[in-house]
Amino acid sequence: MGRSRNPGRRRSAAEAVTESVDGGLAQLVPDRERSRAWTLLVDGAPQSHVDLDDPAHLSFEYQRRFGHVVDLFAPPGKPVHAVHLGGGAFTLARYVAATRPRSTQQVVERDAALVRLVRRELPLDPGARIRVRSADAREGLAKVPDGWAGLVVADVFSGARTPAHLTSTEFLDDVRRVLGPGGVYAANLADGPPLAHLRGQIATAAARFAELALIADPAVLRGKRFGNAVLVASDAPLPIAELTRRAACDPHPGRVQHGRELADFTGGAAPVTDLAAVASPAPPPSVFR
């Protein structure tokens, strides 16, 4: 088990940090191309990428899509109230703090040992208004005041699967309670063919929000491979044209579905309730090779 005497300092690949956490075996692997950047993996599954010198840099495909949502929800420099369900290495919270100073954020991460590891090795800016709570995502959300948040982000995986209790209409009822008028909900969803989980999650969100959009790799949407999709939901109109442009300009271009096209994509899937909820499917081993 490796430990650093100088948190955040550049290590060689042999000096990567490996440590047992509540959710498995965590690794912090240095980025060879960015001097103080790190990738967090848990049981071999990539969770987060953080550049301590440039927290506005978003490396992972799905994190860039989250960044687009943040940028279109609030102009740069405008503080926001944000709730992050699932912490990882706090990548998006760091991004919001760097691009929107004076934002107030709450991060809910169940894995207390992982929180301690990340705080020690990849310390947060002490001036950032980021509160980290070690709790189950749904239990932590329940403690957020009504209408407090402008943004709620769900990026929760346990063993590379989203827990069942975070996939239901009842869960989204609490998300809606926490969001203020015009607030936005964004969720990282993972699925592969035949996309039953993804279709069910869209139907579930459609039962609780007036406006939806889905951003994903076209191959994922066609059911050609397992991958991530970012679901965006609000009761206010979404900036679809700009979201589409930004996603298409990414290094790995994404496609945006919305409106009738997205409704048709669900294929008649029913909303998921607590009684019927199951965890998202496990990714095939080849995904992380």
Coordinates of C-alpha atoms in Angstrom, one line a residue:
M1 CA 0.0 0.0 0.0
G2 CA 1.6 3.3 -1.1
R3 CA 1.3 6.6 0.7
S4 CA 2.5 10.0 -0.2
R5 CA 4.3 12.4 2.1
N6 CA 3.4 15.2 -0.2
P7 CA -0.2 15.1 -1.3
G8 CA -0.8 15.9 -5.0
R9 CA 2.9 15.7 -5.9
R10 CA 3.9 14.0 -9.1
R11 CA 4.8 10.3 -8.8
S12 CA 6.2 7.9 -11.2
A13 CA 3.9 5.0 -12.3
A14 CA 5.6 2.8 -9.7
E15 CA 4.5 5.2 -7.0
A16 CA 0.7 5.0 -7.7
V17 CA -1.3 4.8 -4.5
T18 CA -3.2 1.6 -3.9
E19 CA -5.4 1.4 -0.9
S20 CA -8.4 -0.7 0.3
V21 CA -11.6 1.3 0.7
D22 CA -15.1 0.4 1.6
G23 CA -16.1 -0.3 -2.0
G24 CA -13.0 -2.4 -2.9
L25 CA -9.5 -1.7 -4.0
A26 CA -8.8 2.0 -4.9
Q27 CA -5.9 3.1 -7.1
L28 CA -4.7 6.6 -7.8
V29 CA -2.7 6.4 -11.0
P30 CA -0.6 9.4 -12.2
D31 CA -1.3 10.9 -15.6
R32 CA 1.9 10.7 -17.7
E33 CA 0.8 13.7 -19.8
R34 CA -0.3 16.1 -17.1
S35 CA 2.1 16.8 -14.2
R36 CA -0.3 16.8 -11.3
A37 CA -3.2 14.8 -12.7
W38 CA -4.6 11.5 -11.4
T39 CA -7.1 8.8 -12.4
L40 CA -9.0 7.1 -9.6
L41 CA -10.0 3.5 -10.2
V42 CA -12.0 1.2 -7.9
D43 CA -11.6 -2.5 -8.5
G44 CA -10.1 -1.7 -11.9
A45 CA -13.0 0.5 -13.0
P46 CA -12.1 4.1 -13.8
Q47 CA -14.1 6.5 -11.6
S48 CA -12.6 10.0 -11.9
H49 CA -9.8 12.0 -13.4
V50 CA -8.5 15.1 -11.6
D51 CA -5.9 17.7 -12.5
L52 CA -4.9 19.6 -9.4
D53 CA -3.3 22.3 -11.5
D54 CA -6.3 22.7 -13.8
P55 CA -9.6 21.6 -12.1
A56 CA -11.5 22.9 -15.0
H57 CA -10.0 20.2 -17.2
L58 CA -12.5 17.3 -17.7
S59 CA -10.9 14.3 -19.2
F60 CA -13.5 11.6 -19.1
E61 CA -16.2 11.6 -21.8
Y62 CA -19.1 11.6 -19.5
Q63 CA -17.6 14.2 -17.2
R64 CA -17.2 16.6 -20.2
R65 CA -20.9 16.1 -20.8
F66 CA -21.7 17.0 -17.2
G67 CA -19.5 20.0 -17.7
H68 CA -21.6 21.1 -20.7
V69 CA -24.8 20.8 -18.5
V70 CA -23.2 23.0 -15.8
D71 CA -22.0 25.6 -18.4
L72 CA -25.4 25.9 -20.0
F73 CA -27.3 25.9 -16.7
A74 CA -25.3 28.8 -15.2
P75 CA -23.0 31.3 -17.0
P76 CA -19.4 31.1 -16.0
G77 CA -18.7 33.0 -12.8
K78 CA -22.3 32.7 -11.6
P79 CA -22.4 30.9 -8.2
V80 CA -24.7 27.9 -8.0
H81 CA -26.0 25.6 -5.2
A82 CA -25.2 22.0 -6.3
V83 CA -25.7 18.6 -4.8
H84 CA -23.4 15.8 -6.0
L85 CA -24.6 12.2 -5.3
G86 CA -21.5 10.1 -5.6
G87 CA -18.1 11.7 -4.9
G88 CA -15.3 9.7 -6.5
A89 CA -12.4 12.2 -6.6
F90 CA -14.8 15.2 -6.5
T91 CA -14.1 16.1 -10.2
L92 CA -17.3 17.9 -11.0
A93 CA -17.4 19.7 -7.6
R94 CA -13.9 21.0 -8.3
Y95 CA -14.9 22.1 -11.8
V96 CA -17.9 24.0 -10.4
A97 CA -15.7 25.6 -7.7
A98 CA -13.1 26.6 -10.3
T99 CA -15.5 28.0 -12.9
R100 CA -18.1 29.5 -10.5
P101 CA -16.3 30.8 -7.4
R102 CA -18.5 31.3 -4.3
S103 CA -20.7 28.3 -5.3
T104 CA -22.0 26.3 -2.4
Q105 CA -21.8 22.5 -2.9
Q106 CA -22.7 19.3 -1.1
V107 CA -21.1 16.0 -2.0
V108 CA -22.7 12.8 -0.7
E109 CA -20.3 9.8 -0.9
R110 CA -21.0 6.6 1.0
D111 CA -17.5 5.3 1.0
A112 CA -15.9 7.1 4.0
A113 CA -12.5 5.4 3.4
L114 CA -12.5 6.6 -0.2
V115 CA -13.3 10.2 1.0
R116 CA -10.3 10.0 3.4
L117 CA -8.0 8.8 0.6
V118 CA -9.0 11.5 -1.8
R119 CA -8.9 14.3 0.8
R120 CA -5.4 13.2 1.7
E121 CA -3.9 12.6 -1.7
L122 CA -5.9 15.1 -3.8
P123 CA -6.8 17.8 -1.4
L124 CA -9.6 20.2 -2.1
D125 CA -9.0 23.9 -2.4
P126 CA -9.6 25.1 1.2
G127 CA -11.3 28.1 -0.2
A128 CA -13.9 26.1 -2.1
R129 CA -17.3 25.9 -0.4
I130 CA -17.6 22.1 -0.8
R131 CA -19.0 20.1 2.1
V132 CA -18.5 16.3 1.8
R133 CA -20.9 14.0 3.7
S134 CA -20.2 10.3 4.1
A135 CA -23.6 8.8 3.7
D136 CA -25.8 6.8 1.3
A137 CA -26.8 9.0 -1.6
R138 CA -30.6 8.8 -0.9
E139 CA -30.2 9.3 2.8
G140 CA -27.9 12.3 2.2
L141 CA -30.4 13.8 -0.4
A142 CA -33.2 13.5 2.2
K143 CA -31.3 16.0 4.4
V144 CA -31.0 18.7 1.8
P145 CA -33.6 21.5 2.3
D146 CA -36.5 21.9 0.0
G147 CA -35.7 24.0 -3.1
W148 CA -32.1 24.5 -2.0
A149 CA -30.3 23.3 -5.2
G150 CA -30.1 24.6 -8.7
L151 CA -28.2 21.5 -9.8
V152 CA -28.4 17.9 -8.7
V153 CA -25.9 15.4 -10.2
A154 CA -26.1 11.7 -9.7
D155 CA -23.0 9.7 -10.5
V156 CA -23.3 6.7 -8.1
F157 CA -21.8 3.3 -8.8
S158 CA -21.3 0.4 -6.4
G159 CA -19.3 -2.4 -8.1
A160 CA -19.7 -0.5 -11.4
R161 CA -23.5 -0.7 -11.0
T162 CA -26.0 2.0 -10.0
P163 CA -27.8 0.9 -6.8
A164 CA -31.4 0.0 -7.3
H165 CA -32.8 2.5 -4.9
L166 CA -31.3 5.3 -7.0
T167 CA -33.3 4.3 -10.1
S168 CA -36.9 4.9 -9.0
T169 CA -39.7 7.5 -9.3
E170 CA -39.6 7.8 -5.5
F171 CA -35.9 8.7 -5.7
L172 CA -36.7 11.3 -8.3
D173 CA -39.5 12.7 -6.1
D174 CA -36.8 13.7 -3.6
V175 CA -34.6 15.1 -6.4
R176 CA -37.5 17.3 -7.4
R177 CA -38.1 18.4 -3.8
V178 CA -34.5 19.5 -3.5
L179 CA -34.4 21.4 -6.8
G180 CA -35.5 25.0 -7.0
P181 CA -37.5 26.5 -9.8
G182 CA -35.8 25.9 -13.1
G183 CA -33.3 23.5 -11.5
V184 CA -31.6 20.8 -13.5
Y185 CA -31.0 17.1 -12.7
A186 CA -28.2 15.2 -14.5
A187 CA -27.4 11.5 -14.1
N188 CA -24.7 9.3 -15.3
L189 CA -26.3 6.1 -16.6
A190 CA -24.5 3.0 -17.8
D191 CA -26.0 0.3 -20.0
G192 CA -25.4 -2.0 -23.0
P193 CA -27.6 -4.0 -25.4
P194 CA -30.5 -4.4 -25.2
L195 CA -30.6 -1.1 -23.3
A196 CA -33.5 -2.1 -21.1
H197 CA -32.1 -0.2 -18.1
L198 CA -31.5 3.0 -20.0
R199 CA -35.0 2.9 -21.6
G200 CA -36.5 2.4 -18.1
Q201 CA -34.6 5.3 -16.6
I202 CA -35.8 7.6 -19.4
A203 CA -39.4 6.5 -18.8
T204 CA -38.9 7.1 -15.0
A205 CA -37.5 10.6 -15.5
A206 CA -40.3 11.4 -18.0
A207 CA -42.8 10.5 -15.3
R208 CA -41.4 13.3 -13.0
F209 CA -39.9 16.0 -15.3
A210 CA -41.3 17.9 -18.2
E211 CA -38.1 18.3 -20.2
L212 CA -35.5 15.6 -20.9
A213 CA -32.4 15.1 -23.0
L214 CA -30.0 12.2 -23.4
I215 CA -26.3 12.6 -24.4
A216 CA -24.4 9.5 -25.5
D217 CA -22.1 8.0 -28.0
P218 CA -24.1 7.0 -31.1
A219 CA -22.8 3.4 -30.8
V220 CA -24.3 3.2 -27.3
L221 CA -27.6 4.5 -28.4
R222 CA -27.7 2.0 -31.2
G223 CA -27.1 -0.8 -28.8
K224 CA -23.7 -1.7 -30.3
R225 CA -21.7 -1.5 -27.1
F226 CA -21.8 -0.9 -23.4
G227 CA -21.2 2.7 -22.3
N228 CA -22.3 5.8 -20.4
A229 CA -25.1 8.2 -21.2
V230 CA -25.9 11.4 -19.4
L231 CA -29.6 12.1 -18.7
V232 CA -30.6 15.7 -18.3
A233 CA -34.0 16.6 -16.8
S234 CA -35.8 19.8 -15.8
D235 CA -39.2 21.4 -15.6
A236 CA -37.7 24.4 -17.6
P237 CA -36.9 24.3 -21.3
L238 CA -33.4 22.8 -22.0
P239 CA -30.9 24.5 -24.4
I240 CA -31.0 21.6 -26.8
A241 CA -29.4 23.3 -29.8
E242 CA -26.3 24.4 -27.8
L243 CA -26.1 21.1 -25.9
T244 CA -26.2 19.3 -29.3
R245 CA -23.4 21.5 -30.7
R246 CA -21.1 21.1 -27.7
A247 CA -21.6 17.3 -27.5
A248 CA -20.8 17.0 -31.2
C249 CA -17.6 19.0 -30.8
D250 CA -16.2 16.8 -28.1
P251 CA -13.1 14.7 -28.8
H252 CA -15.5 11.7 -28.7
P253 CA -18.6 13.2 -30.3
G254 CA -21.9 12.6 -28.5
R255 CA -25.4 12.6 -29.9
V256 CA -28.3 14.3 -28.1
Q257 CA -31.8 12.9 -28.2
H258 CA -34.9 14.7 -27.0
G259 CA -38.5 15.2 -27.6
R260 CA -40.4 12.7 -29.7
E261 CA -37.1 10.9 -30.7
L262 CA -36.3 10.3 -27.1
A263 CA -39.9 9.2 -26.3
D264 CA -39.7 6.7 -29.1
F265 CA -36.4 5.5 -27.9
T266 CA -38.0 4.2 -24.6
G267 CA -39.9 1.7 -26.7
G268 CA -42.9 1.7 -24.3
A269 CA -40.7 1.1 -21.1
A270 CA -42.6 1.7 -17.9
P271 CA -41.4 4.0 -15.1
V272 CA -39.5 2.2 -12.3
T273 CA -40.8 2.2 -8.8
D274 CA -39.0 1.2 -5.5
L275 CA -40.8 -2.1 -5.5
A276 CA -39.6 -3.0 -9.0
A277 CA -36.2 -1.3 -9.0
V278 CA -33.0 -3.3 -9.7
A279 CA -29.4 -2.2 -10.0
S280 CA -28.0 -1.3 -13.4
P281 CA -26.4 -4.1 -15.4
A282 CA -22.8 -5.0 -14.7
P283 CA -20.4 -4.0 -17.5
P284 CA -18.7 -6.8 -19.4
P285 CA -15.1 -7.4 -18.4
S286 CA -13.9 -6.1 -21.8
V287 CA -15.1 -2.6 -21.0
F288 CA -12.1 -1.9 -18.7
R289 CA -9.4 -3.6 -20.7

